[in-house]
mmCIF file of N, CA and C in Angstrom:
data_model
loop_
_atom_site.group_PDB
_atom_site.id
_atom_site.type_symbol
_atom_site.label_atom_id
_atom_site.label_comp_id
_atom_site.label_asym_id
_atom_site.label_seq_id
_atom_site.Cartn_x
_atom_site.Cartn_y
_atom_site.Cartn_z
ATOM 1 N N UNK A 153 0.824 -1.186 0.000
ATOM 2 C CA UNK A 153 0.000 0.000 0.000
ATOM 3 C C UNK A 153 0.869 1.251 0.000
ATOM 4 N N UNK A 154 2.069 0.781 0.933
ATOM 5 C CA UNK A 154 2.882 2.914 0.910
ATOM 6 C C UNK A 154 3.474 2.997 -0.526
ATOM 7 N N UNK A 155 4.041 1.556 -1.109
ATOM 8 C CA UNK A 155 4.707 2.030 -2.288
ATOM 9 C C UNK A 155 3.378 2.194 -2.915
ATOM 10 N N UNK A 156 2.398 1.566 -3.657
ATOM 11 C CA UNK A 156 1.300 2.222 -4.189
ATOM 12 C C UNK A 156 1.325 3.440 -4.237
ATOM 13 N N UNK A 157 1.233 4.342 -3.012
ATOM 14 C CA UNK A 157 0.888 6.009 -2.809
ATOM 15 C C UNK A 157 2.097 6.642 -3.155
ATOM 16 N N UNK A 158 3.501 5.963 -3.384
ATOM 17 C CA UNK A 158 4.616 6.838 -3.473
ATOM 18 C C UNK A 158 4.753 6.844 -5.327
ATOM 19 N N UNK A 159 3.962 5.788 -5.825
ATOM 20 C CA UNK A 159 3.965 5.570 -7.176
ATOM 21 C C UNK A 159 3.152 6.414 -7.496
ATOM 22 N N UNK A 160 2.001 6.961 -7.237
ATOM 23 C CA UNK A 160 0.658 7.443 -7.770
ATOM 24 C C UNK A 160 1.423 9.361 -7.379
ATOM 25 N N UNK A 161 2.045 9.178 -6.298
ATOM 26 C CA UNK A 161 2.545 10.799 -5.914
ATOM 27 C C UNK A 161 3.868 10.809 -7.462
ATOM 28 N N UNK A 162 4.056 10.071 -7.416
ATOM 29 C CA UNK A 162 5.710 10.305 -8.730
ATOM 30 C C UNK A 162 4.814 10.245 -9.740
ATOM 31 N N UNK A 163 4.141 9.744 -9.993
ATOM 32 C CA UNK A 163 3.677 9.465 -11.504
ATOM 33 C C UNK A 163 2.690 11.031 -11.429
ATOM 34 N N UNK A 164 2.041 11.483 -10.713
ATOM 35 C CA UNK A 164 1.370 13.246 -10.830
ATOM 36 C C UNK A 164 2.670 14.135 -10.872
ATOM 37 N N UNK A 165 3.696 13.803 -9.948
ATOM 38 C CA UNK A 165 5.077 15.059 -10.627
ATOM 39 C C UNK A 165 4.934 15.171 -11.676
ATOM 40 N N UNK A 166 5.620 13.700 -12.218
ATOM 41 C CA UNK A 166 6.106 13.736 -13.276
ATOM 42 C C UNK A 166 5.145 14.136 -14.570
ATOM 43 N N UNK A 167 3.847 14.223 -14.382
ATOM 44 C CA UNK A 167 2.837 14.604 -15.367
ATOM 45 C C UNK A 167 2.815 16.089 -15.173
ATOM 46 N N UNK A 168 3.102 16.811 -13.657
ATOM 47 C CA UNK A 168 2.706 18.204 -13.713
ATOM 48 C C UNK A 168 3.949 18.727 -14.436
ATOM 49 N N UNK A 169 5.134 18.123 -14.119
ATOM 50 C CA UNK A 169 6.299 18.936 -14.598
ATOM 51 C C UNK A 169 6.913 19.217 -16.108
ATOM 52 N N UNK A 170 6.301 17.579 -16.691
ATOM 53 C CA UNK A 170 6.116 17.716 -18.217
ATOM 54 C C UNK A 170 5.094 18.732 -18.454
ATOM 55 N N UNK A 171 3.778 18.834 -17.858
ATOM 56 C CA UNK A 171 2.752 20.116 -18.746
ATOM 57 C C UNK A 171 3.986 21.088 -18.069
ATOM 58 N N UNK A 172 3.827 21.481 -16.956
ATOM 59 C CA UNK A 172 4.694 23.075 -17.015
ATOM 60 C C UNK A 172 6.292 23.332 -17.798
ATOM 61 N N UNK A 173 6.608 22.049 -18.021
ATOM 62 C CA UNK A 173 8.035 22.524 -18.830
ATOM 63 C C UNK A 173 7.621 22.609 -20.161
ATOM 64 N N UNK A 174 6.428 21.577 -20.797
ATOM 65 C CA UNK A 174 6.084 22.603 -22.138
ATOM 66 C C UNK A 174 4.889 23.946 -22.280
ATOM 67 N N UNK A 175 4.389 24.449 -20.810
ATOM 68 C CA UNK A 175 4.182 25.322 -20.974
ATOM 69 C C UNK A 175 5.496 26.355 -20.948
ATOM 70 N N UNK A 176 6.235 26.115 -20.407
ATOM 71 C CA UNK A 176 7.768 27.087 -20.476
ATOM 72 C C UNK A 176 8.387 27.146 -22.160
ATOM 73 N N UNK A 177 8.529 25.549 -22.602
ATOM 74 C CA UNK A 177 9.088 25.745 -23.630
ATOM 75 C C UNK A 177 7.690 26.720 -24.828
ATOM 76 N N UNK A 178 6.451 26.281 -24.706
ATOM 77 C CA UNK A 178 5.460 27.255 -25.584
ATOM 78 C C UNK A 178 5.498 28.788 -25.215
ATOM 79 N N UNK A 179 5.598 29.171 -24.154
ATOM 80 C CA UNK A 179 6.371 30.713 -23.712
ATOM 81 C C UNK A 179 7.294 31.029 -24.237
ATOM 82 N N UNK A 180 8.712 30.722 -24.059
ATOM 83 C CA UNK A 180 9.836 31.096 -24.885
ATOM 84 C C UNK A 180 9.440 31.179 -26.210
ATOM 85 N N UNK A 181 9.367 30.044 -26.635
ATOM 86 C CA UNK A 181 9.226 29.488 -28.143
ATOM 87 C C UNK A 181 8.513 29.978 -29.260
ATOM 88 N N UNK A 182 7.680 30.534 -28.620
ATOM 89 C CA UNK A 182 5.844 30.972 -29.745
ATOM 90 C C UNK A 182 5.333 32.545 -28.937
ATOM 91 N N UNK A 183 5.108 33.278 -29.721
ATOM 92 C CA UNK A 183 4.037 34.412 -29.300
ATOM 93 C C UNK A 183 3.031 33.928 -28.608
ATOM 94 N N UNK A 184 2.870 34.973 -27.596
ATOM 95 C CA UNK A 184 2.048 34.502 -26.660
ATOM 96 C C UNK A 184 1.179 35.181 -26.440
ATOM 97 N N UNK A 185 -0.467 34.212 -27.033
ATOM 98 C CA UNK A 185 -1.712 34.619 -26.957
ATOM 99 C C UNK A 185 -1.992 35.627 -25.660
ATOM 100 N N UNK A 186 -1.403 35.747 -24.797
ATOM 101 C CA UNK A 186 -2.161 36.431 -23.647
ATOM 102 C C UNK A 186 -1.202 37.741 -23.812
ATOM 103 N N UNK A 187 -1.647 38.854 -23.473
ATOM 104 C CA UNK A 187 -1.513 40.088 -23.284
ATOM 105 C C UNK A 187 0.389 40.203 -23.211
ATOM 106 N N UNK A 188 0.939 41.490 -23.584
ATOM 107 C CA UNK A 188 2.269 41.742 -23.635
ATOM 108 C C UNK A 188 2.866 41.547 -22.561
ATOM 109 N N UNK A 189 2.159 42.590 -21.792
ATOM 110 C CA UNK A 189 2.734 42.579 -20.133
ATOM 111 C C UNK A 189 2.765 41.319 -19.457
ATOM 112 N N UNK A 190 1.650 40.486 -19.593
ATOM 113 C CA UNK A 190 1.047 39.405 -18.849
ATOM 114 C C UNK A 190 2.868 37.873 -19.481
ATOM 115 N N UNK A 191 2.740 38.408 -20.557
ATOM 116 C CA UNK A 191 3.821 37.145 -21.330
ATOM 117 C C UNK A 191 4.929 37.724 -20.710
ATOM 118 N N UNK A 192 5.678 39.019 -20.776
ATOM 119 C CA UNK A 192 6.799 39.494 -20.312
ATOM 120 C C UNK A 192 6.752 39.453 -18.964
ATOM 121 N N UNK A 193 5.842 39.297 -17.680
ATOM 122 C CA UNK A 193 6.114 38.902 -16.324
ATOM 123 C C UNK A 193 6.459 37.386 -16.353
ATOM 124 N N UNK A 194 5.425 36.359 -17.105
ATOM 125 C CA UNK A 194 5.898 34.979 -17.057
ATOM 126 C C UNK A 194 7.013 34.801 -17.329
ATOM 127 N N UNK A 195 7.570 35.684 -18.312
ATOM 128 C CA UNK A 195 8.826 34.824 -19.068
ATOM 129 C C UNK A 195 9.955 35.447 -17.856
ATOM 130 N N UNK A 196 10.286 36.290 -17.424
ATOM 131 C CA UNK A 196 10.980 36.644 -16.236
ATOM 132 C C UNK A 196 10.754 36.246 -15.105
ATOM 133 N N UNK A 197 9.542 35.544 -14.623
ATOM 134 C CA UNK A 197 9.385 34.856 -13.540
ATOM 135 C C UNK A 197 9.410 33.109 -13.588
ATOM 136 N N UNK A 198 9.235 32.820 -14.726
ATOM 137 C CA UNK A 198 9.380 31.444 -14.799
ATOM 138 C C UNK A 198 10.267 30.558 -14.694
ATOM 139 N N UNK A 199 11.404 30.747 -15.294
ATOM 140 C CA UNK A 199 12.870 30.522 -14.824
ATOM 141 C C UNK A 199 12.868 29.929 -12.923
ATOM 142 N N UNK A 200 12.544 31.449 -12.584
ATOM 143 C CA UNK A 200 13.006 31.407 -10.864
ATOM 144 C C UNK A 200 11.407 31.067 -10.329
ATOM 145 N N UNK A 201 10.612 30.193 -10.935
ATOM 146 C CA UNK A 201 9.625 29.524 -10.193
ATOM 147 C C UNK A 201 9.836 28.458 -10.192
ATOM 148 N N UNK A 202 10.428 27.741 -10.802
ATOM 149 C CA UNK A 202 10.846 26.101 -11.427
ATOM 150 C C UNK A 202 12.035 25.784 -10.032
ATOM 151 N N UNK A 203 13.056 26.576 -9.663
ATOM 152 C CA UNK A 203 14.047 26.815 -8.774
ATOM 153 C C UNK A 203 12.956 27.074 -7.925
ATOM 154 N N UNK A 204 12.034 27.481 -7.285
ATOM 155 C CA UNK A 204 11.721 27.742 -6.207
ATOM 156 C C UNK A 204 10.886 26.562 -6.193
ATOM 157 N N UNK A 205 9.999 26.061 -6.886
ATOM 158 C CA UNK A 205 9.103 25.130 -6.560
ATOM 159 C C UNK A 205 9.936 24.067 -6.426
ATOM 160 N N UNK A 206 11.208 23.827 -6.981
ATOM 161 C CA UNK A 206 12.106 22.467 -6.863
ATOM 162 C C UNK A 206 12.703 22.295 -5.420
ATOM 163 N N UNK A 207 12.859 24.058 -4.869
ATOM 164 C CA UNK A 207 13.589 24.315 -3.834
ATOM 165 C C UNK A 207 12.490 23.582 -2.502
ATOM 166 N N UNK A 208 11.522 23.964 -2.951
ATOM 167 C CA UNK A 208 10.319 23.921 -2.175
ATOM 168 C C UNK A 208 10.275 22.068 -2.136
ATOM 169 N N UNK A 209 9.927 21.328 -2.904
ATOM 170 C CA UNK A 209 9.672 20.150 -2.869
ATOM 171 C C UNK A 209 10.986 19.209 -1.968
ATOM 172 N N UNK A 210 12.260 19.732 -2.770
ATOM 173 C CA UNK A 210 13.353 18.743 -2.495
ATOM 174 C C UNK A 210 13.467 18.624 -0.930
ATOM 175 N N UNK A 211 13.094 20.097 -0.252
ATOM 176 C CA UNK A 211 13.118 19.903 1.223
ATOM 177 C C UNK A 211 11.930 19.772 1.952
ATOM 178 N N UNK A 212 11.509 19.956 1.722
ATOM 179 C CA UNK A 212 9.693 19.595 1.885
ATOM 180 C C UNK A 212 9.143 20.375 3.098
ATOM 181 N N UNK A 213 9.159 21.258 3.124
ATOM 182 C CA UNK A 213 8.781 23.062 3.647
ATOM 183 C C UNK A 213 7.899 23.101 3.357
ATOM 184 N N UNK A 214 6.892 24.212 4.231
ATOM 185 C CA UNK A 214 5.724 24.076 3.911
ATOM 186 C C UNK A 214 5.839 25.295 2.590
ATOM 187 N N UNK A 215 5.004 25.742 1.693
ATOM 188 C CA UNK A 215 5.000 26.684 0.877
ATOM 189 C C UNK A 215 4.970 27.797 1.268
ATOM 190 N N UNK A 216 3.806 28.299 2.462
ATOM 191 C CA UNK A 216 3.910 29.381 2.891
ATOM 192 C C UNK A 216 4.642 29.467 4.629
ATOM 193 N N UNK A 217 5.719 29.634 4.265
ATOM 194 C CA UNK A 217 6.204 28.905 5.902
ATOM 195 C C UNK A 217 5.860 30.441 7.054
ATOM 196 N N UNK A 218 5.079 31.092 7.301
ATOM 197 C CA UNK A 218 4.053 31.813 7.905
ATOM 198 C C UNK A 218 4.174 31.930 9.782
ATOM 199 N N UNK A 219 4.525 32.461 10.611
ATOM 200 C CA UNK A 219 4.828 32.566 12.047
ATOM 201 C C UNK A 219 4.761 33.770 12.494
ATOM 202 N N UNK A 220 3.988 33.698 13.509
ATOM 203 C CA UNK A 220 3.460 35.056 14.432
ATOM 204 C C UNK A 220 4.599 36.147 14.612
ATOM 205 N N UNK A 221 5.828 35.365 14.604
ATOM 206 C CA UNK A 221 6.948 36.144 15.047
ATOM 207 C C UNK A 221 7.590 36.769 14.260
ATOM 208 N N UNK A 222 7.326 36.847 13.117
ATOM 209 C CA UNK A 222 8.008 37.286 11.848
ATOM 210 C C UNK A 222 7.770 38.651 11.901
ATOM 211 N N UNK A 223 8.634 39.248 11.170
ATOM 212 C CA UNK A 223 8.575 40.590 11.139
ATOM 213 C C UNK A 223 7.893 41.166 9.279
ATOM 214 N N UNK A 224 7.203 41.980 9.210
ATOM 215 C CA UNK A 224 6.945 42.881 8.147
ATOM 216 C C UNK A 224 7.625 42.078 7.009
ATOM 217 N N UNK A 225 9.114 42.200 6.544
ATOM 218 C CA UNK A 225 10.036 41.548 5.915
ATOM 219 C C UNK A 225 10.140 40.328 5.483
ATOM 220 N N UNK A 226 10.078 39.867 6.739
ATOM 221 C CA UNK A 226 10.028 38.364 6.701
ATOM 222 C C UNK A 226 8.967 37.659 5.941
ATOM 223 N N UNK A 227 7.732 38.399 6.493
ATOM 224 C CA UNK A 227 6.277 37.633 5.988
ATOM 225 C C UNK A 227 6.887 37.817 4.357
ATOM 226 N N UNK A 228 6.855 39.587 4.026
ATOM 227 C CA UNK A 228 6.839 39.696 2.691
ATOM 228 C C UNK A 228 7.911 38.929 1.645
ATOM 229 N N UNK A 229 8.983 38.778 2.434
ATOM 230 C CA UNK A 229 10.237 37.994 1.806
ATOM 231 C C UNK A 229 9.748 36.166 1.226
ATOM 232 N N UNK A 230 9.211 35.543 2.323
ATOM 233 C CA UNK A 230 8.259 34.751 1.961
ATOM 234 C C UNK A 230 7.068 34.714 1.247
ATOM 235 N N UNK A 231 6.336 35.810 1.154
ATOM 236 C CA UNK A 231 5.141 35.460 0.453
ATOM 237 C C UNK A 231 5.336 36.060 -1.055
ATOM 238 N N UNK A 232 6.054 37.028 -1.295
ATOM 239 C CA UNK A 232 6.370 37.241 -2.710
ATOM 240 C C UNK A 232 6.497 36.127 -3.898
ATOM 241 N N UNK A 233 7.369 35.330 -3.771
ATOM 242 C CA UNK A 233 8.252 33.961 -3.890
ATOM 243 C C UNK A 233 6.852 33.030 -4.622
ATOM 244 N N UNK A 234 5.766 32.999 -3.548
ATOM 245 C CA UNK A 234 4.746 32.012 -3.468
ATOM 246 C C UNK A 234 4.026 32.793 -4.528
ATOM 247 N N UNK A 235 3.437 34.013 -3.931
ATOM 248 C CA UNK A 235 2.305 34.454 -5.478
ATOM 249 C C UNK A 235 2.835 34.920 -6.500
ATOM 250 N N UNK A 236 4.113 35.274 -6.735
ATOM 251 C CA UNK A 236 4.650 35.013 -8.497
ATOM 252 C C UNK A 236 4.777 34.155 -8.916
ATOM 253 N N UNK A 237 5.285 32.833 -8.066
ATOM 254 C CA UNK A 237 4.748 31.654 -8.914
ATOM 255 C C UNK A 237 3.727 30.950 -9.200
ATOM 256 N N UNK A 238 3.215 31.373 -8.388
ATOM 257 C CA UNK A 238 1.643 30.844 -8.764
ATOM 258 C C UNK A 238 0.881 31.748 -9.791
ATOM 259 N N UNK A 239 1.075 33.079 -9.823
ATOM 260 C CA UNK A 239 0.562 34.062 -10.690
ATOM 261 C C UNK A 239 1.708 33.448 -12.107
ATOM 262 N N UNK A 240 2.651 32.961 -11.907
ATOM 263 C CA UNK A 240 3.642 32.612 -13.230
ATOM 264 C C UNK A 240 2.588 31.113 -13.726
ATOM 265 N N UNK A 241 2.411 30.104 -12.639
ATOM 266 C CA UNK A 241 2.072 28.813 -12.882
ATOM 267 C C UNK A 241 1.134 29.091 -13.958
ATOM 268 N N UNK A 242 -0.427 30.221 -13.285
ATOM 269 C CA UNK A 242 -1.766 30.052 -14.084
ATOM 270 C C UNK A 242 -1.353 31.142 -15.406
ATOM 271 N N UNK A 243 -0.435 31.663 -15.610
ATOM 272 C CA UNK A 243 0.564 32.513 -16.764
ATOM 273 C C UNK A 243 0.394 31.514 -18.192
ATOM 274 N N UNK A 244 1.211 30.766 -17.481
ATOM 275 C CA UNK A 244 1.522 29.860 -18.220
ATOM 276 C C UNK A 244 0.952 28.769 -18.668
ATOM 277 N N UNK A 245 0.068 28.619 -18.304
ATOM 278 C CA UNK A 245 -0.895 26.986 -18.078
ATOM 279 C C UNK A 245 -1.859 27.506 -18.963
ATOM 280 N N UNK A 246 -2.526 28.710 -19.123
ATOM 281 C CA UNK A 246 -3.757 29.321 -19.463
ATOM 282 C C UNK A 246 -3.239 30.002 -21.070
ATOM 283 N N UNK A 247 -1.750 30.388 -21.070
ATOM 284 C CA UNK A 247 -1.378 30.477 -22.156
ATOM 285 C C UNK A 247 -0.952 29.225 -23.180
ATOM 286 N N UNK A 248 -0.504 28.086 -22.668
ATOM 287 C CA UNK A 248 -0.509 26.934 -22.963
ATOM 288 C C UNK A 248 -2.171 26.451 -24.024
ATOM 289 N N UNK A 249 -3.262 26.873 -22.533
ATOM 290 C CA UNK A 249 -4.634 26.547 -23.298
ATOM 291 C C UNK A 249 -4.970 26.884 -24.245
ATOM 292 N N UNK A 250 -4.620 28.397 -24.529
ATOM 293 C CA UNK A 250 -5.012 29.135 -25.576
ATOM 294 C C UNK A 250 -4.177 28.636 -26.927
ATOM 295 N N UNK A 251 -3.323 28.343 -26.878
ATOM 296 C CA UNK A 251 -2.131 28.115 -27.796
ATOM 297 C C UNK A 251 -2.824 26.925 -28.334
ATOM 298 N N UNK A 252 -3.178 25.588 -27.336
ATOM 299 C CA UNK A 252 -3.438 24.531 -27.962
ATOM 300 C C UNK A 252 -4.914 24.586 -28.794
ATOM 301 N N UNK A 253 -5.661 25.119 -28.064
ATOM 302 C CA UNK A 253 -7.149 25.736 -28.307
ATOM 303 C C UNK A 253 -6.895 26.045 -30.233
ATOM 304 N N UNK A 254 -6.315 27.173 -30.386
ATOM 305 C CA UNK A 254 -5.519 27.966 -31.388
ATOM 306 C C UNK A 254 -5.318 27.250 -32.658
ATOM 307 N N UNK A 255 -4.483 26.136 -32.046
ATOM 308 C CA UNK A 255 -3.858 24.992 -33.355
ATOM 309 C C UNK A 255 -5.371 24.436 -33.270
ATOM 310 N N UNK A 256 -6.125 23.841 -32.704
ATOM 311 C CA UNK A 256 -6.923 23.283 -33.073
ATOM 312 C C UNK A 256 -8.343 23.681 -33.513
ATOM 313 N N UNK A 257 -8.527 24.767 -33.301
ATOM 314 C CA UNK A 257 -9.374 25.455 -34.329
ATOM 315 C C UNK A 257 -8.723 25.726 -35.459
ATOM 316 N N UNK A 258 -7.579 26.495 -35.793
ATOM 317 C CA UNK A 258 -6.934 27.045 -37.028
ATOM 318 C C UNK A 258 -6.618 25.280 -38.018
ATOM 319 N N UNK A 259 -6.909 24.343 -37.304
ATOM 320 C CA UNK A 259 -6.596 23.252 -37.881
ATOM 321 C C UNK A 259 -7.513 22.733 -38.790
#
């Protein structure tokens, strides 16, 4: 049963990380259906979300690591990190849609 759950957890990486690395490579690669600004934050944040989400997994931290005691800085030093990549993740994923959407109507 644990290897079961450690198979079913590797086999969803490995499916999320293939869609987001060819949503990275369809970013670089191709004009991007979504707005100028919106493509030029992904493509500068995407890079250092891949490093942070790897950073994030390999040690297994919580995402928003969050404590009463933190100062102003601290919170913000941490939470920046989290909503550009996540604002990079749905960047990219949604530009991905459109792209595939795209070929397959124009098809």
């Amino acid at each position: 049963m644990y290897s079961k759950s450690k198979g079913i957890i590797l086999i969803k990486r490995i499916l999320f990380w293939t869609l987001y690395f060819f949503s990275g490579f369809i970013l670089y690669s191709n004009k991007g259906i979504l707005s100028n600004f919106l493509i030029a934050f992904a493509r500068i944040i995407y890079p250092l979300s891949v490093f942070w989400l790897q950073i994030r997994i390999k040690n297994r931290t919580n995402f928003l690591p969050i404590d009463s005691k933190m100062t102003t800085s601290q919170l913000w030093f941490n939470l920046l990190p989290v909503i550009a990549s996540l604002i990079t993740v749905i960047l990219s994923l949604t530009n991905t849609l459109f792209y595939i959407l795209e070929k397959i109507i124009n098809f």
